[in-house]
mmCIF file of C-alpha atoms and ligand atoms in Angstrom:
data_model
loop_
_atom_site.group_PDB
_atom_site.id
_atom_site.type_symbol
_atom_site.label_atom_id
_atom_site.label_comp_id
_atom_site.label_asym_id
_atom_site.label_seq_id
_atom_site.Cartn_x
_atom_site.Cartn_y
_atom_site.Cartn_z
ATOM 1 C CA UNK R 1 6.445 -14.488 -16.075
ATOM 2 C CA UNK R 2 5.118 -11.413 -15.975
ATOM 3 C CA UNK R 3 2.675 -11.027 -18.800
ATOM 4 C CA UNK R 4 0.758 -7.761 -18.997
ATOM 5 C CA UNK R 5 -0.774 -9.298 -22.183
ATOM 6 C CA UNK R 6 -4.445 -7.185 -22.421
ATOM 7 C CA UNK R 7 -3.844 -5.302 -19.479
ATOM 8 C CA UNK R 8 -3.755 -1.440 -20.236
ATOM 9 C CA UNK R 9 -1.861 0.854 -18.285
ATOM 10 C CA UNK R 10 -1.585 5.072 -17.731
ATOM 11 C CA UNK R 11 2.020 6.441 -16.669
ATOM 12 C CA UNK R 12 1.894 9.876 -16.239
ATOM 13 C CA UNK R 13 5.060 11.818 -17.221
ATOM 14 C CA UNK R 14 5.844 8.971 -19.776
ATOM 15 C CA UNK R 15 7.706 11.111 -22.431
ATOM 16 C CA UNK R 16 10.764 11.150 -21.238
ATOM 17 C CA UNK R 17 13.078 9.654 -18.520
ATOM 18 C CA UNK R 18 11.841 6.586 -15.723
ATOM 19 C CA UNK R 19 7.861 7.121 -17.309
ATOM 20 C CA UNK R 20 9.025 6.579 -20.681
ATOM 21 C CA UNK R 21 10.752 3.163 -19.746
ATOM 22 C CA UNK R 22 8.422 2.080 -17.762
ATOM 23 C CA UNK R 23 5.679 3.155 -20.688
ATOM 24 C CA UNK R 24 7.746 0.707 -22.852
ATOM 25 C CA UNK R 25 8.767 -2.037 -20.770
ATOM 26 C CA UNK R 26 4.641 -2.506 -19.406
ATOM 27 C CA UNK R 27 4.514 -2.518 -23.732
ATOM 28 C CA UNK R 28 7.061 -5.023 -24.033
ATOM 29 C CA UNK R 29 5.220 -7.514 -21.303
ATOM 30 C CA UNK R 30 1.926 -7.054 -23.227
ATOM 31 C CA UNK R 31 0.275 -3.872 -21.765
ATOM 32 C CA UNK R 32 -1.821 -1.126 -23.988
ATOM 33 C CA UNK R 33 -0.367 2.268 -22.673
ATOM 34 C CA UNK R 34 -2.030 5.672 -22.006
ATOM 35 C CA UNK R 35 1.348 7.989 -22.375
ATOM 36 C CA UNK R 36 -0.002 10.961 -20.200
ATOM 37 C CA UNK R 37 3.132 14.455 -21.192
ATOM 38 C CA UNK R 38 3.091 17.629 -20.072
ATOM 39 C CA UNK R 39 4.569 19.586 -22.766
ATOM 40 C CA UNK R 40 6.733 17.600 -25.179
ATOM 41 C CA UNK R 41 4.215 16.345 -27.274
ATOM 42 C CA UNK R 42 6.799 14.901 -29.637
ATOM 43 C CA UNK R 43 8.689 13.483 -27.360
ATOM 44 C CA UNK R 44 5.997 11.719 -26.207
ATOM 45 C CA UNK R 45 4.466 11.030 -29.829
ATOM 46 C CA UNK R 46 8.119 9.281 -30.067
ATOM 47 C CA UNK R 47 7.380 6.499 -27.479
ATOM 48 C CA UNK R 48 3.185 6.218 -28.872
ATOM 49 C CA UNK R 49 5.216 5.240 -32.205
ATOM 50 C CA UNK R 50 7.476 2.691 -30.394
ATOM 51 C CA UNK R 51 4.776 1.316 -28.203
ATOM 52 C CA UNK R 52 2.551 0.907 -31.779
ATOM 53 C CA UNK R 53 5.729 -0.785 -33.136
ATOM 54 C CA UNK R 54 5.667 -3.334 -30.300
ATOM 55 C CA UNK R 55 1.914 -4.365 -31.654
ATOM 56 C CA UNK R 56 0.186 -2.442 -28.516
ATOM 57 C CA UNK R 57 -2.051 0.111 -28.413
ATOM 58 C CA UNK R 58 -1.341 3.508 -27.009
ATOM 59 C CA UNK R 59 -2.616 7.030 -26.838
ATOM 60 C CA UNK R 60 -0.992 10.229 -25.508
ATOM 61 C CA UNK R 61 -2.449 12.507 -23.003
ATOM 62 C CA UNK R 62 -1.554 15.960 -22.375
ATOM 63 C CA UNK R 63 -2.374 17.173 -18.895
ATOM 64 C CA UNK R 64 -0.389 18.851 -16.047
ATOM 65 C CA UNK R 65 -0.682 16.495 -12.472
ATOM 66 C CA UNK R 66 0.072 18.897 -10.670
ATOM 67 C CA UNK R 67 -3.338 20.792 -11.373
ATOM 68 C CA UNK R 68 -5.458 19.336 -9.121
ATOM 69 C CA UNK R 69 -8.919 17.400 -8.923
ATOM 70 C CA UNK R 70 -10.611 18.371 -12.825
ATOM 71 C CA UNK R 71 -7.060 17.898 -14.779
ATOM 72 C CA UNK R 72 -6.436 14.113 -13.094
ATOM 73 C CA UNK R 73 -9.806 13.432 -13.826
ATOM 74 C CA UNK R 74 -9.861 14.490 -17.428
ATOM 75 C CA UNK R 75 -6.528 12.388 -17.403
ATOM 76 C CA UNK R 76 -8.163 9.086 -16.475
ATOM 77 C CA UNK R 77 -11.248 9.914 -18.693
ATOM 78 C CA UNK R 78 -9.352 9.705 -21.521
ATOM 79 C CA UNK R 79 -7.459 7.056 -21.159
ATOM 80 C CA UNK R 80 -10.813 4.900 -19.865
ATOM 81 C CA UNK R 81 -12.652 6.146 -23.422
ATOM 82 C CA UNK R 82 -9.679 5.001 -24.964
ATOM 83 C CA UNK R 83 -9.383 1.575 -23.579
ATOM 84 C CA UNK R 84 -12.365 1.120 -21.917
ATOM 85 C CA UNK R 85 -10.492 0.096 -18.217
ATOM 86 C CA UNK R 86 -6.951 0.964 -16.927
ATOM 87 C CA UNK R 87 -5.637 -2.063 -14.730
ATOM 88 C CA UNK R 88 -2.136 -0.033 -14.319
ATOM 89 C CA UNK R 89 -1.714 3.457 -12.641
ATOM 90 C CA UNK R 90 1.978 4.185 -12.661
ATOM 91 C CA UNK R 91 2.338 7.999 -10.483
ATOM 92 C CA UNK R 92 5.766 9.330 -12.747
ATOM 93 C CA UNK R 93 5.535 12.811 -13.134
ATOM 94 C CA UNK R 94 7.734 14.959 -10.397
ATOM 95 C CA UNK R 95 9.873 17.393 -10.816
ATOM 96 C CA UNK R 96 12.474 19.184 -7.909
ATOM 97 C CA UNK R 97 13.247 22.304 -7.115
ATOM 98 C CA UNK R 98 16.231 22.032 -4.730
ATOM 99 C CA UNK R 99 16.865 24.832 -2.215
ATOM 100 C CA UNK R 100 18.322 25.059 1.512
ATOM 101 C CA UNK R 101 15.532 25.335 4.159
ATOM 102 C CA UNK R 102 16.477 28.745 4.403
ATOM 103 C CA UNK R 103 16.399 29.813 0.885
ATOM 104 C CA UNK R 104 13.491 28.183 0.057
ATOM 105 C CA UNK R 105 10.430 30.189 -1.460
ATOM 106 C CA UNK R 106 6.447 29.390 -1.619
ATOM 107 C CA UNK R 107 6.598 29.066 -5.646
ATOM 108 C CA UNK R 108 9.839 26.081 -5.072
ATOM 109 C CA UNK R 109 7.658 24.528 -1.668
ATOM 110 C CA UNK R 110 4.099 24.486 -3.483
ATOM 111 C CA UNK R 111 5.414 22.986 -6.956
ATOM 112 C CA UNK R 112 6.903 20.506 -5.579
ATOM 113 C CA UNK R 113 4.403 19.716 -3.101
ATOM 114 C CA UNK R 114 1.834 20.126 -6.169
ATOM 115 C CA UNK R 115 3.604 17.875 -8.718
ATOM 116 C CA UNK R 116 5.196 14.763 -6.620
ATOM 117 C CA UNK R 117 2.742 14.543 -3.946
ATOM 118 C CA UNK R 118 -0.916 16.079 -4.911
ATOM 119 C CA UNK R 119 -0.866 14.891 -8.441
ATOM 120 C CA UNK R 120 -0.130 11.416 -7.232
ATOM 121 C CA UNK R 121 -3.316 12.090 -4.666
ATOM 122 C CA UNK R 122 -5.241 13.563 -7.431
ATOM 123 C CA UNK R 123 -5.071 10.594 -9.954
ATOM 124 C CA UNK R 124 -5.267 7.557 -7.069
ATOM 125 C CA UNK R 125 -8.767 9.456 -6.320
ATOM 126 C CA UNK R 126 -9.888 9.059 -9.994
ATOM 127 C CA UNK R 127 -8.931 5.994 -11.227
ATOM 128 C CA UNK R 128 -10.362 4.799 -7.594
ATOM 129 C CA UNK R 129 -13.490 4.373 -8.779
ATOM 130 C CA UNK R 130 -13.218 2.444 -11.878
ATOM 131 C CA UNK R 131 -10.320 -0.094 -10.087
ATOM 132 C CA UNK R 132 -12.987 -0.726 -7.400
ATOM 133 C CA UNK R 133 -15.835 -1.374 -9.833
ATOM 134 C CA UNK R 134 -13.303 -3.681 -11.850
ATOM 135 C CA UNK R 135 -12.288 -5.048 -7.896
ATOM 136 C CA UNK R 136 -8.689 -5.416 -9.805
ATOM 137 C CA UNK R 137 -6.127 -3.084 -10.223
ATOM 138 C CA UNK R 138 -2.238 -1.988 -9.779
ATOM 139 C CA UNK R 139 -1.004 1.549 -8.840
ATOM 140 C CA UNK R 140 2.406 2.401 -8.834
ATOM 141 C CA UNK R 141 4.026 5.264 -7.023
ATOM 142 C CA UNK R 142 7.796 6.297 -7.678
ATOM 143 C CA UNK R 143 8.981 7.798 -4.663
ATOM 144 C CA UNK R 144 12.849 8.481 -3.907
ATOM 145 C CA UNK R 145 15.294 7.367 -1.452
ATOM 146 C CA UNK R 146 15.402 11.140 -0.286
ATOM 147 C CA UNK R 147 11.545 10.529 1.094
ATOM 148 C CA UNK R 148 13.190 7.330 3.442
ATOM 149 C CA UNK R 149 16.667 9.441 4.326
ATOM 150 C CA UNK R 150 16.431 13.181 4.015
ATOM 151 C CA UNK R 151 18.523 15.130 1.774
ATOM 152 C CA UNK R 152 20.082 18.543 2.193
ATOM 153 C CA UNK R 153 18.585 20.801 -0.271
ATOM 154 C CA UNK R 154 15.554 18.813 -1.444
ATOM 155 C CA UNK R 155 13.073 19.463 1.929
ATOM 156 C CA UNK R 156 10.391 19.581 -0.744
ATOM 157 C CA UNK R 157 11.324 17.223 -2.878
ATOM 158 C CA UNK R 158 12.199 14.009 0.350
ATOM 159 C CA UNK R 159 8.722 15.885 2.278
ATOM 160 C CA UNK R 160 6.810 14.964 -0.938
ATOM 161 C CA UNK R 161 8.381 11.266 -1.745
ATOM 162 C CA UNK R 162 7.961 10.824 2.153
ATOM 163 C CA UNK R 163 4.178 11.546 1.995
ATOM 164 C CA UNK R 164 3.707 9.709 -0.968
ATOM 165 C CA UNK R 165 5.070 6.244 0.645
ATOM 166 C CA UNK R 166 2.308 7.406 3.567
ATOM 167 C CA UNK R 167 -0.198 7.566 0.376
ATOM 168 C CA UNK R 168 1.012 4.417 -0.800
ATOM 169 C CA UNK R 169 0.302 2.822 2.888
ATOM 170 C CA UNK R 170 -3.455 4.314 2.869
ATOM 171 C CA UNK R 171 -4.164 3.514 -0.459
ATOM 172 C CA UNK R 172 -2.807 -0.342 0.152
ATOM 173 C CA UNK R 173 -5.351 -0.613 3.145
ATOM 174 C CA UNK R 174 -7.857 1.533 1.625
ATOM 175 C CA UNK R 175 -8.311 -0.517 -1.553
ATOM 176 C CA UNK R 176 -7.396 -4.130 -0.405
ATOM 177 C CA UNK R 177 -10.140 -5.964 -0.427
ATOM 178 C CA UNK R 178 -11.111 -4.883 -3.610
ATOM 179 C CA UNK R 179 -7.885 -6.743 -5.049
ATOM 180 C CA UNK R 180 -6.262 -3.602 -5.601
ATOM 181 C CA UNK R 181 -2.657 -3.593 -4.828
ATOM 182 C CA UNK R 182 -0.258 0.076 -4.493
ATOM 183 C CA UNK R 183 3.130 0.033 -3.586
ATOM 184 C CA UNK R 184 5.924 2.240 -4.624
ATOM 185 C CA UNK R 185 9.214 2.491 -6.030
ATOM 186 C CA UNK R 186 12.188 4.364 -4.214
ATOM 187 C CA UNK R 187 15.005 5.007 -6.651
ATOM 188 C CA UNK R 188 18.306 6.381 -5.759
ATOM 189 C CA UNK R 189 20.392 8.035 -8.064
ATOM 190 C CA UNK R 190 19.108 7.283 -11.772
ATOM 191 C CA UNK R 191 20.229 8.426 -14.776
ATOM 192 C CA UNK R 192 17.912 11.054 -16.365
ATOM 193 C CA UNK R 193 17.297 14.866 -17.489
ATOM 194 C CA UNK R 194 16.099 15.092 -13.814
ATOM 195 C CA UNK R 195 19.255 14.225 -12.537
ATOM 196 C CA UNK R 196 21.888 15.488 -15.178
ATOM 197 C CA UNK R 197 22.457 18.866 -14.049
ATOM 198 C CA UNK R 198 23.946 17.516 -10.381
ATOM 199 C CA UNK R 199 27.150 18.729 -9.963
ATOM 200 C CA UNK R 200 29.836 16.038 -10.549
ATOM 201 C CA UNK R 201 30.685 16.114 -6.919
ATOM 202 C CA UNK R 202 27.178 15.886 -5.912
ATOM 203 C CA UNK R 203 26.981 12.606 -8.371
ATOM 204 C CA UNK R 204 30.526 11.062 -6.888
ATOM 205 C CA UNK R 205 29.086 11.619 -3.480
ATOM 206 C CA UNK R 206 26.008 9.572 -4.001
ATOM 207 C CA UNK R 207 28.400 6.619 -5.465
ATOM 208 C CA UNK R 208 30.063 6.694 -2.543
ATOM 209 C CA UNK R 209 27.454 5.910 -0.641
ATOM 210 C CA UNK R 210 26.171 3.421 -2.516
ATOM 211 C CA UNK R 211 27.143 0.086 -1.598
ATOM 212 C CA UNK R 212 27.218 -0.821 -5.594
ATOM 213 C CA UNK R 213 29.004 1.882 -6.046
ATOM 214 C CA UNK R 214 27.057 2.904 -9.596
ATOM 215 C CA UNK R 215 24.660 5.127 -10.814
ATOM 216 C CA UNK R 216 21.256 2.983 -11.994
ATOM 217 C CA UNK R 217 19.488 2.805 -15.356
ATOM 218 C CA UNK R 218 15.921 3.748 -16.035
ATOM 219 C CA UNK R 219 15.799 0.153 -17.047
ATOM 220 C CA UNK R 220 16.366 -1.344 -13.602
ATOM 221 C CA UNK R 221 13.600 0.939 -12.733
ATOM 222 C CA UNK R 222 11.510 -0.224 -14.902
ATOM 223 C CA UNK R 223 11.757 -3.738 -13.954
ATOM 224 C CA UNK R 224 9.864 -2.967 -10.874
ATOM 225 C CA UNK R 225 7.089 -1.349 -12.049
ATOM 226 C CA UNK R 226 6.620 -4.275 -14.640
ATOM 227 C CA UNK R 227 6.733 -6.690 -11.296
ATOM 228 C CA UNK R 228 4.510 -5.051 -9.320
ATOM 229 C CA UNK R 229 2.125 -4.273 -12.336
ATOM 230 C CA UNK R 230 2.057 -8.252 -12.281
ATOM 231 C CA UNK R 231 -0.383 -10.935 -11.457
ATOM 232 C CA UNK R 232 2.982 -12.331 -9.600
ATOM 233 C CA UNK R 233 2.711 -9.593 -7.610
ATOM 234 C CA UNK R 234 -0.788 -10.292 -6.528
ATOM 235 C CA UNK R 235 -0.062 -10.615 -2.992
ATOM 236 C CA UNK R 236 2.437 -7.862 -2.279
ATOM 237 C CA UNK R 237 0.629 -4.226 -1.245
ATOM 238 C CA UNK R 238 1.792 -1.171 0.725
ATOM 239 C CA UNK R 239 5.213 -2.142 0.180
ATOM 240 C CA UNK R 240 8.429 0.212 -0.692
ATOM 241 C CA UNK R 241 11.066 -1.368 -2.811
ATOM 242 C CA UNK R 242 14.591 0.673 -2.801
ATOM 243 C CA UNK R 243 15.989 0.096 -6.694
ATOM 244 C CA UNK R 244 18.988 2.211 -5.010
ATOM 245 C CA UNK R 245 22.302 0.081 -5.590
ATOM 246 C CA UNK R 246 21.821 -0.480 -1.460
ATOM 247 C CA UNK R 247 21.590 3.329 -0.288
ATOM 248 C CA UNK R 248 19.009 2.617 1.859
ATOM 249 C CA UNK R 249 18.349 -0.472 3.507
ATOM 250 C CA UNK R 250 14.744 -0.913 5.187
ATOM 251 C CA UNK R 251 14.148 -3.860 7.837
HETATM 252 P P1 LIG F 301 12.491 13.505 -15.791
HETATM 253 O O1 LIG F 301 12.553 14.948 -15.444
HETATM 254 O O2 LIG F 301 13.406 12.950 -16.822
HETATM 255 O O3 LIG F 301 11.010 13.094 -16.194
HETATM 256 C C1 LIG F 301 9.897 13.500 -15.452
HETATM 257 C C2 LIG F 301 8.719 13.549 -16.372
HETATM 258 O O4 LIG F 301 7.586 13.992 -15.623
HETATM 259 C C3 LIG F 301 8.926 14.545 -17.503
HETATM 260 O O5 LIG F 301 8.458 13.978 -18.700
HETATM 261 C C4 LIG F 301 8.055 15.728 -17.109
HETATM 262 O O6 LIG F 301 7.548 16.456 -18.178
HETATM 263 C C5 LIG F 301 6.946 15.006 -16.359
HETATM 264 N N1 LIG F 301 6.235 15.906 -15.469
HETATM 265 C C6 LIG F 301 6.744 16.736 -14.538
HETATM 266 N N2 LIG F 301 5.772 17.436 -13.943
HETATM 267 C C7 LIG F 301 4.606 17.037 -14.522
HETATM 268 C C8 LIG F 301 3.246 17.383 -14.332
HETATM 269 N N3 LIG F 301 2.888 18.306 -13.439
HETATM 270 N N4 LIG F 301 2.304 16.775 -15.090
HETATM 271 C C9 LIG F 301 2.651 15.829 -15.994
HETATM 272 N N5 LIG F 301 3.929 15.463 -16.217
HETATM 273 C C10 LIG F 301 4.886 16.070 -15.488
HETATM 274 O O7 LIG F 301 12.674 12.754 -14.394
HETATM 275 P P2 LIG F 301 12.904 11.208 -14.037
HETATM 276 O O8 LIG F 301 14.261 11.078 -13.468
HETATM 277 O O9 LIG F 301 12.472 10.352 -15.161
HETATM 278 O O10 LIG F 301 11.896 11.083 -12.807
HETATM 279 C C11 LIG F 301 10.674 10.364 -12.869
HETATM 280 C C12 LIG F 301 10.192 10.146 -11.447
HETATM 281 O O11 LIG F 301 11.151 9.389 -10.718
HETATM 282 C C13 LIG F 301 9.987 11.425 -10.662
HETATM 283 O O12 LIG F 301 8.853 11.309 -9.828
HETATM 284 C C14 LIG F 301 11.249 11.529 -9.831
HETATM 285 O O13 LIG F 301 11.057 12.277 -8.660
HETATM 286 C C15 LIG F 301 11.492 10.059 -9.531
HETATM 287 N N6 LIG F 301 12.873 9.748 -9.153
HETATM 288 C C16 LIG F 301 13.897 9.944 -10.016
HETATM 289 C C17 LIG F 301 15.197 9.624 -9.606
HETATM 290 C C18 LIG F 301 16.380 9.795 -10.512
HETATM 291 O O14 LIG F 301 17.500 9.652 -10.021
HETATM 292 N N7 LIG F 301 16.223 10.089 -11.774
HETATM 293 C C19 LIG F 301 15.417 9.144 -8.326
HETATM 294 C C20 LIG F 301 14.342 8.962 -7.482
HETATM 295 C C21 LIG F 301 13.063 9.261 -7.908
#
């Protein structure tokens, strides 16, 4: 089940956090892995090394997603004149910048925006092209239960993941009957540098409303993104799947 085995697959913001699990567990099933960092090359010269240990092939990429048109494109380059074809997009990178409505400046609106929603835009639109030549191909989009509920304090951050499900939806239909399949994740509260500064009552809030009342592990994240990288997964498309511990619960 679920063998990636000579597959290859490009995660950006895979040094750290949800990317770099997901980097590894696509290695573990089989999958070569473009490791695309923004700034920590060690960190993400850490994970090449484990991903090399595992017997798989993997390069890192430094680029910023949030950049626009030229720096996705140069992404995707690389990682197709490394491999030759990418059969696995996974959209990581995102960052927050939480402010009330009412607080909330241009720089904290537009990086967000920029980051969780463009940069996913951005590198659908190149890798596009070579998916629909190869009429195969997975991308994976990790949006957040704040895009399906709303949360106080992140309107940038739940407007972003919100419009990225709605990319998700167009891409699906877009790309269909080419065999190429996008659907995306929606976390809730997972443990990572992302979410370590909440404030403890912030973090036993979100428990409590969480029907399994616990945090998640990258790793139960990552299990999705290996299923829906799948051949199993062949016939599933435009689909959001809550790894959430319940918080939200779509029909
Ligand atoms: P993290 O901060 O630990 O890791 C994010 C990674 O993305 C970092 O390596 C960072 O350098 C990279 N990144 C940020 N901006 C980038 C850019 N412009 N270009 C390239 N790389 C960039 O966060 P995480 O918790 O691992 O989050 C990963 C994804 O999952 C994000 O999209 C986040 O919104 C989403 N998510 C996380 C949670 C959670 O609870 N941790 C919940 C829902 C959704």
């Amino acid at each position: 089940m679920f063998d990636l085995t000579g597959k290859t697959a490009l995660v950006t913001g895979g040094s750290r956090g949800l990317g770099r699990a997901i980097a590894l567990a696509l290695a573990g099933q089989g999958a070569d892995v473009a490791i695309n960092y923004r700034g920590n090359a060690e960190a993400a010269e850490e994970v090449a090394q484990q991903i090399t240990g595992l017997g798989r092939r993997v390069i890192t990429i430094q680029g910023d997603t949030s950049e626009g048109r030229e720096a996705c494109e140069a992404m995707v380059k690389a990682a197709l004149g490394e491999f030759g074809s990418i059969d696995i997009l996974v959209n990581n990178a995102g960052i927050t910048r939480d402010n009330l409505i009412m607080r909330m400046d241009a720089e904290e609106w537009d990086a967000v925006i920029d980051t969780n929603l463009s940069g996913p835009f951005w590198m659908t639109r190149a890798i596009a092209r070579p998916m629909l030549k190869a009429r195969s191909g997975r991308i994976i989009n990790m949006s957040s239960a704040a895009g399906r509920m709303g949360n106080a304090g992140q309107a940038n951050y739940a407007a972003a993941k919100a419009g990225l499900i709605g990319l998700t939806k167009t891409t699906a239909r877009e790309l269909a009957s080419r065999g190429i399949t996008c659907n995306a994740i929606a976390p809730g509260l997972i443990t990572t540098d992302l979410t370590a500064d909440l404030p403890e009552t912030a973090t036993e809030a979100l428990k409590g409303m969480t029907p399994l009342g616990y945090i998640g592990s990258v790793d139960d994240v990552a299990a999705a993104a290996v299923y829906f990288a799948s051949d199993e997964a062949r016939y599933v498309t435009g689909q959001v799947l809550g790894v959430d511990g319940g918080i939200v619960m779509g029909s």
